[in-house]
XYZ file of C-alpha atoms in Angstrom:
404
model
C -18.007 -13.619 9.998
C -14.238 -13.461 8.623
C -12.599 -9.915 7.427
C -12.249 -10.397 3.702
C -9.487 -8.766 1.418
C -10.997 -9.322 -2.318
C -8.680 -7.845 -5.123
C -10.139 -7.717 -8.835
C -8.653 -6.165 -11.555
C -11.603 -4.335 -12.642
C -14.369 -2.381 -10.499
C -17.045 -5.538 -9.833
C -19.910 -2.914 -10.694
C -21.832 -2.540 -12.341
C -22.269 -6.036 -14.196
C -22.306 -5.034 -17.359
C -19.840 -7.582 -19.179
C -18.856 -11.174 -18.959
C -15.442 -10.843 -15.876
C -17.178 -8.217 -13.871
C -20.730 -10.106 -13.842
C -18.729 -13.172 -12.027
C -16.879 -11.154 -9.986
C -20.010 -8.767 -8.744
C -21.544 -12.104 -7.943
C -18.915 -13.025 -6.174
C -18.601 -10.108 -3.789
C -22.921 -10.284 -3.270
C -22.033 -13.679 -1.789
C -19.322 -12.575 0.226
C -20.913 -9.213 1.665
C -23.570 -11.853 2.729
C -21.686 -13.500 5.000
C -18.103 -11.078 5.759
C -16.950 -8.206 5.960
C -14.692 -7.121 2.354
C -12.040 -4.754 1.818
C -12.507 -3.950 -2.417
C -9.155 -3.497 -3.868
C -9.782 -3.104 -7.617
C -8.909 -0.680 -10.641
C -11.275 1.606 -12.570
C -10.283 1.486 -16.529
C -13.496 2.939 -17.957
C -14.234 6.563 -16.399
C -17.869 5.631 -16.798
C -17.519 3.521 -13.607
C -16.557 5.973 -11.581
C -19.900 7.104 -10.632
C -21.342 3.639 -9.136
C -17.931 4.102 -6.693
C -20.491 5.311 -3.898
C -22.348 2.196 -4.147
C -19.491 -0.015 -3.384
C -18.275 2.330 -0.555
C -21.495 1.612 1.335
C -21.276 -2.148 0.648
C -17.847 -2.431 1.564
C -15.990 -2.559 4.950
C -12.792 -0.784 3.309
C -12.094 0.508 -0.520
C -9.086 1.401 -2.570
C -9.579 2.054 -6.443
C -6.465 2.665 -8.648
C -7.211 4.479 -11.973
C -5.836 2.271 -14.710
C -5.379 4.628 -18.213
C -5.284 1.455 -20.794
C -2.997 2.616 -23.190
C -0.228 3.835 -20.564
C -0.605 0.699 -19.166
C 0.304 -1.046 -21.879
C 3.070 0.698 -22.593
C 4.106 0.271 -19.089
C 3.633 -3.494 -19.809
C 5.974 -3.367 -22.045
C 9.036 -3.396 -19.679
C 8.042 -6.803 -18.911
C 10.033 -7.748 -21.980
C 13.069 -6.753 -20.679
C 13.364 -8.381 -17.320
C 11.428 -11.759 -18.537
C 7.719 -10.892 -16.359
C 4.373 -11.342 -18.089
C 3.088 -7.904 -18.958
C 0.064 -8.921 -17.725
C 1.303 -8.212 -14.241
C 2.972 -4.852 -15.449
C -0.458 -4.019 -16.525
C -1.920 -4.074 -13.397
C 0.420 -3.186 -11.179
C -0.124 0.165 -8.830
C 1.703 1.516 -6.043
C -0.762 3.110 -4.496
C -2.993 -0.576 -4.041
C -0.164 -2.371 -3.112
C 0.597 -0.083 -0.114
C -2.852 -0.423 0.615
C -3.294 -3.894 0.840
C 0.392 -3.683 2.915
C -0.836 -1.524 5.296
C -4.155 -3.224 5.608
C -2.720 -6.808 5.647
C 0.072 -5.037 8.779
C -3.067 -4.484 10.943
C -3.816 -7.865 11.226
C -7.363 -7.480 10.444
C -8.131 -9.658 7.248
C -8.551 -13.396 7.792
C -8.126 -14.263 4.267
C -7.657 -12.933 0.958
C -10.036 -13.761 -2.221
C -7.846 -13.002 -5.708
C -9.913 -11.975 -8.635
C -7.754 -13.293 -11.346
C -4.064 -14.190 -11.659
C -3.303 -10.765 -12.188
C -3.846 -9.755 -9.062
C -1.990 -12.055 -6.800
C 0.931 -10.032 -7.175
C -0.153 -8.115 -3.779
C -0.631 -11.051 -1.618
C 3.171 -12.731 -2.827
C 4.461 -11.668 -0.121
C 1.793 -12.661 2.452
C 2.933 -16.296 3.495
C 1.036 -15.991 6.662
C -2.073 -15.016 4.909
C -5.065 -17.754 3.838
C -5.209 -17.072 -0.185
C -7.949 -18.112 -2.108
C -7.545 -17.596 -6.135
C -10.781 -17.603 -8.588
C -8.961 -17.939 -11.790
C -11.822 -17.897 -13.446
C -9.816 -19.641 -17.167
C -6.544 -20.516 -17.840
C -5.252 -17.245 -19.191
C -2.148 -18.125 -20.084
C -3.745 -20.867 -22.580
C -5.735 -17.887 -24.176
C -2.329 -15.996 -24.724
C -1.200 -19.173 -26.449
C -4.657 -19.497 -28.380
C -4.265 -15.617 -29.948
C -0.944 -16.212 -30.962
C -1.464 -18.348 -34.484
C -4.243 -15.997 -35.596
C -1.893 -12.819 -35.424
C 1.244 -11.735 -37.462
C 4.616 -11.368 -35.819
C 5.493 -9.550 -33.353
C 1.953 -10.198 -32.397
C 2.455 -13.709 -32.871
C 5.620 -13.707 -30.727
C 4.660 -11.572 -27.894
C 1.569 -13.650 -27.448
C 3.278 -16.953 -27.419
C 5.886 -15.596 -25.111
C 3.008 -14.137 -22.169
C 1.279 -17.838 -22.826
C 4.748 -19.392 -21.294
C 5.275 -16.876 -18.513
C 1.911 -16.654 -17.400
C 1.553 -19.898 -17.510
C 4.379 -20.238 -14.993
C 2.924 -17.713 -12.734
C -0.107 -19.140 -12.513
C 1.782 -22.673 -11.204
C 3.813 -20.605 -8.893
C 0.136 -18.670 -7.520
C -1.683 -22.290 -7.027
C 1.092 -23.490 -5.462
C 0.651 -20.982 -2.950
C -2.798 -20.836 -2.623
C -5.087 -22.986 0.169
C -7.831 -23.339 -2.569
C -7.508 -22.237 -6.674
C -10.845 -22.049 -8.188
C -12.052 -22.538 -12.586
C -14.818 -21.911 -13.998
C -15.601 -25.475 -16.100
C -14.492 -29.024 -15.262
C -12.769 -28.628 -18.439
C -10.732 -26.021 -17.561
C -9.717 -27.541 -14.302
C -8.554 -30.287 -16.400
C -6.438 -28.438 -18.265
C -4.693 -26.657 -15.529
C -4.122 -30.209 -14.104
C -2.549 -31.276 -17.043
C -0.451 -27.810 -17.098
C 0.499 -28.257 -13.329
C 0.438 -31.642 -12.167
C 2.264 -30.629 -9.070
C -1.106 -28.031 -8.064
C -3.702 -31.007 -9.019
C -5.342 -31.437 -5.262
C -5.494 -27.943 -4.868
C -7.674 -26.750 -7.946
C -11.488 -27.094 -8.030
C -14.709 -25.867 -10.224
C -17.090 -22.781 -9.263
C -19.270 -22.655 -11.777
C -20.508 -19.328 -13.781
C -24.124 -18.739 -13.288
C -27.136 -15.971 -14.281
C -29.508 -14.167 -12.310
C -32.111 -15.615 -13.876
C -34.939 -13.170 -11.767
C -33.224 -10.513 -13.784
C -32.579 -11.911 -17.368
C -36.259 -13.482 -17.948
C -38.557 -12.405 -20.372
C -41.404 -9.664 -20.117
C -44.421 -9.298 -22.003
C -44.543 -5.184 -21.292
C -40.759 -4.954 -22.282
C -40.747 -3.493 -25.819
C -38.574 -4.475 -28.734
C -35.604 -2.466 -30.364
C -36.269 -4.143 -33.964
C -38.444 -2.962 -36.539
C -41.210 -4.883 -37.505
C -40.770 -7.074 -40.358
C -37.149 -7.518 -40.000
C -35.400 -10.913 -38.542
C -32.993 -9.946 -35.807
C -29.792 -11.698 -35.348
C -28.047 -10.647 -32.414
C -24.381 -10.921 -30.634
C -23.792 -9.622 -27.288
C -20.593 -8.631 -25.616
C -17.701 -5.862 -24.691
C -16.825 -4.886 -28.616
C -13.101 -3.628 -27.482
C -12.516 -7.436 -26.387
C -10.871 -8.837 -29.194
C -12.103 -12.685 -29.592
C -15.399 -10.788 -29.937
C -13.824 -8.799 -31.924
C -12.703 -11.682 -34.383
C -16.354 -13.235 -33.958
C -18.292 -10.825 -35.403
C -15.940 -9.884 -38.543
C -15.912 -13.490 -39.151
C -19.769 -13.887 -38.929
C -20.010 -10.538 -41.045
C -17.471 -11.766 -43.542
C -17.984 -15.306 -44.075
C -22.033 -16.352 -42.409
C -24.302 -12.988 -43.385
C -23.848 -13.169 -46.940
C -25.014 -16.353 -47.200
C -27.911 -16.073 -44.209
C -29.120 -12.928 -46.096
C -29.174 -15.108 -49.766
C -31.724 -17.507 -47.656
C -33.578 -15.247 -45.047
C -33.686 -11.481 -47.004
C -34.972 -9.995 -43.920
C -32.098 -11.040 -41.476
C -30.539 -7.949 -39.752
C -27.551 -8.819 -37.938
C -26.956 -6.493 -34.775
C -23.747 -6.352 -32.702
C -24.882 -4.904 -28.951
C -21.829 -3.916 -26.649
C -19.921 -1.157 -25.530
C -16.255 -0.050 -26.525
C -16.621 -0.909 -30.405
C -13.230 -1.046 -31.739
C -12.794 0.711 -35.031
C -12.715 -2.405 -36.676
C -16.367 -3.254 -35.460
C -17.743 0.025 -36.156
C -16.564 -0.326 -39.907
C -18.947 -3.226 -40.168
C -22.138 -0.914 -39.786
C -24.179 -1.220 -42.643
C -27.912 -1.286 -43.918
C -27.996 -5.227 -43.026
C -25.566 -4.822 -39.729
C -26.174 -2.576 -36.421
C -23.737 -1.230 -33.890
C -25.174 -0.234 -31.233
C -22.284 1.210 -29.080
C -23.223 0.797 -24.968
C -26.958 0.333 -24.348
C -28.935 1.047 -21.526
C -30.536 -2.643 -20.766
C -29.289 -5.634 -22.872
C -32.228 -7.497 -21.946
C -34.650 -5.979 -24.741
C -32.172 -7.277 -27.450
C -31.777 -10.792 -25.951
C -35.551 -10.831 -25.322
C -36.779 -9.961 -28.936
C -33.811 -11.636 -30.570
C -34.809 -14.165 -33.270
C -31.721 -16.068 -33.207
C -28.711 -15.291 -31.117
C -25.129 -16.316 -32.075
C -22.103 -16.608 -30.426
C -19.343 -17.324 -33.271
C -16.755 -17.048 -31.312
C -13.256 -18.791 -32.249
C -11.232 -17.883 -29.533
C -13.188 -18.649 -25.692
C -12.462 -20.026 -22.076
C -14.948 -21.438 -20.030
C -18.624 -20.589 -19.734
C -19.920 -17.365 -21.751
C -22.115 -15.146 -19.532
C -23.821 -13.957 -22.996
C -25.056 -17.308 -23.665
C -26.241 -18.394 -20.469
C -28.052 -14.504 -20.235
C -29.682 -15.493 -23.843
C -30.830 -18.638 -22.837
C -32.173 -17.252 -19.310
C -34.027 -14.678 -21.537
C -35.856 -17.957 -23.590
C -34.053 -17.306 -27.285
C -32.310 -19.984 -29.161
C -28.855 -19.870 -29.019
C -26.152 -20.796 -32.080
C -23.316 -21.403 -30.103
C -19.509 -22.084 -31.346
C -18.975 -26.161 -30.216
C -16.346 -25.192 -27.848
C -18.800 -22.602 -25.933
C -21.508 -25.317 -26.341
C -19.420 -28.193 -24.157
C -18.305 -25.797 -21.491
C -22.109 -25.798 -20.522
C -24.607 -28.435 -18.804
C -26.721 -28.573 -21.419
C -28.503 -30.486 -24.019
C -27.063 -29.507 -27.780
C -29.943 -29.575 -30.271
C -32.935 -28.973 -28.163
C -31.251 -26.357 -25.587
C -28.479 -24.813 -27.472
C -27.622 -25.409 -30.799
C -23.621 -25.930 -31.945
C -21.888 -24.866 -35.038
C -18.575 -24.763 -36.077
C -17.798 -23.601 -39.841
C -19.558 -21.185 -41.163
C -21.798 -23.193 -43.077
C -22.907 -24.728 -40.290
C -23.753 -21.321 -38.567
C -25.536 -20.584 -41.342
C -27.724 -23.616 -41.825
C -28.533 -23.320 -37.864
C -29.382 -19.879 -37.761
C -31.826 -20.194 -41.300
C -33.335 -23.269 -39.903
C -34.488 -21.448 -36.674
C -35.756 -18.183 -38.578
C -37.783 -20.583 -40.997
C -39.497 -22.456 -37.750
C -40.306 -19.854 -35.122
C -42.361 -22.578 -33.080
C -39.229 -24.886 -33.191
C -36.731 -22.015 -32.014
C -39.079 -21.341 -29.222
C -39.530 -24.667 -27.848
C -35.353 -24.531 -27.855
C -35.568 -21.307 -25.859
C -38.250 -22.754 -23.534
C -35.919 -25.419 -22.939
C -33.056 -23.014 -22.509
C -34.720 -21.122 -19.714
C -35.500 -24.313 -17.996
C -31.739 -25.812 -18.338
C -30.394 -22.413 -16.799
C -32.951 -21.744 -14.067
C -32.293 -25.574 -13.277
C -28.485 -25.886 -13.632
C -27.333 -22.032 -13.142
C -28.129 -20.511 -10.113
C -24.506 -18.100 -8.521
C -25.801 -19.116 -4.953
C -25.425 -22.679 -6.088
C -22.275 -22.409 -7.941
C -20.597 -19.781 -5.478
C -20.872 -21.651 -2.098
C -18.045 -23.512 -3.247
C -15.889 -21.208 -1.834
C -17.794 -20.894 1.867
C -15.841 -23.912 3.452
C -12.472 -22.239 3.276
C -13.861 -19.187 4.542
C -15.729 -20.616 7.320
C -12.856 -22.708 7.912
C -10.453 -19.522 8.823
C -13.458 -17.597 10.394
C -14.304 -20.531 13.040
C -10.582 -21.353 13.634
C -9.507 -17.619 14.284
C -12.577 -17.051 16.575
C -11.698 -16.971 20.629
């Protein structure tokens, strides 16, 4: 058993969108085998209350409050001294004296880093065994937003791309062991940073698929008679964001001309202004639900549009878990395992979104031998335990050499 200091940038409870489901995974599997001293921020004021289930989990806690909007305008001084305001964002006083005065006792065998952000408080820890679950290339998203915004937007996007970019070489450079989510994004980073090649590996997403399977006695949301098209996700989070106003915009017209009954609902919390415009008599926003599962469960079709995406989507690997077909974006399609046309089905335009989605509300016994075979893939191919383990040999490697 080693002594654990995991930092994430965002409370790892409860699992209720795509970063914090990987990273509550990935402090189960460490509480299994360690002991873990949770440094993390709280930026919704909902999580405050599940606080008093991590304190009895964890060997030592320290939660910073993070108020979004002054941290982004704290962020902002990263343009004048050349830092990513990503780091800005996230950095705290109060944690980083914590994890000094933690690290001084000479306690913690090793450190796990939840997200680039957040190796800021171990820079200065040279004698300390860092292990770094990127999780995606961020600074390649940066780069990604940047054509599909106006300037400054356009600028300031392009500009965190670069920097973070060379943080992230500088981090898995330091690091024993660097961890992505895909084979695909490992390959990028390689290609990014040569010079940090031997050093990066996969550790694969997966889905609790006890929890996200389906239940005859769990009711439906829908009204009868309707065909329920359904997208998933945290609705402040803006390549969501951009997926449903595109499918909106440019697929529902056209879905609705050929299936009258399709109802297109948008389930997540934080809608954005922007999102909650979209309501309508053919489109629901639900705001923050109590259980996703009924709307993945009793979903005709589910759709993940989304133009802008790193690495494997928890929402599709949670829809497929829960036996619906899936119309996937190509790019989300190829970060996973799995077989496109009788698993998962891919799209790219809008036409072809629309032609999936029609086909699969037209053929209800071919959409549910897709989702049969989703399940299947996922239970199959997706287990955390599986995926996670990854990480155990570098532990285990520190525990047994510090042992007397």
């Amino acid at each position: 058993m080693a002594n654990i200091l995991y930092l994430v940038h965002r409370l790892p409870y409860p699992p209720n969108k795509g970063d914090k489901v990987r990273s509550y995974h990935l402090l189960r599997h460490l509480l299994k085998s360690h002991r873990v001293f949770l440094g993390t921020f709280i930026d919704d004021p909902e999580d405050a209350e599940h606080v008093s289930i991590l304190q009895k989990k964890c060997a030592g806690l320290h939660i910073a409050r993070l108020h979004p909007s002054l941290a982004k305008l704290r962020s902002l001084n990263g343009l004048l001294v050349g830092e990513p305001l990503t780091l800005r964002y996230y950095r705290d006083s109060g944690l980083q004296d914590w994890v000094d005065n933690i690290c001084s006792t000479g306690v913690i065998d090793a450190a796990v880093v939840f997200s680039s952000a957040m190796a800021q408080y171990v820079e200065d820890k040279t004698r300390l065994q860092v292990l770094v679950d990127f999780v995606d290339v961020d600074s390649a998203k940066w780069t990604q937003y940047a054509p599909r915004h106006h300037w400054p937007m356009s600028w300031i996007y392009r500009r965190e791309g670069r920097l973070l970019l060379d943080y992230e070489r500088k981090v898995a450079a330091q690091a024993v062991r660097s961890f992505l989510v895909t084979e695909a994004e490992v390959e990028l980073f390689r290609k990014l940073a040569p010079e940090c090649s031997v050093y990066v590996e996969v550790m694969c997403n997966g889905v609790d698929a006890d929890r996200f399977a389906p239940k005859i006695e769990r009711p439906s949301p829908f009204p009868a008679g309707e065909e329920a098209v359904v997208f998933t996700g945290a609705m402040d989070y803006w390549p969501n964001v951009d997926a449903v106003t595109w499918f909106v915009a440019e697929m529902l017209p056209a879905l609705r001309a050929q299936r009258p009954h399709a109802r297109f609902y948008i389930v997540g919390r934080s809608p954005t202004p922007e999102v909650q415009a979209l309501a309508s008599e053919h489109v629901v926003v639900t705001g923050t639900v109590a259980d996703v599962r009924p709307y993945l469960q009793h979903a005709d079709v589910v759709v993940a549009p989304l133009r802008v995406a790193r690495g494997i989507q928890n929402k599709i690997l949670e829809a497929m878990a829960m036996q619906r077909p899936v119309v996937a974006a190509t790019g989300c399609v190829a970060a996973i395992d799995t077989e496109a046309g009788k698993e998962i089905l891919a799209a790219d335009s809008a036409d072809e979104f629309v032609a999936a989605i029609a086909a699969q509300l037209a053929d209800p016994a071919a959409a549910a031998a897709i989702g049969h075979a989703a399940r299947a893939r996922v239970v199959a191919r997706y287990s955390w335990k599986a995926h996670l383990r990854r990480i155990d040999p570098y532990l285990l490697r520190r525990s047994t050499t510090q042992s007397p």
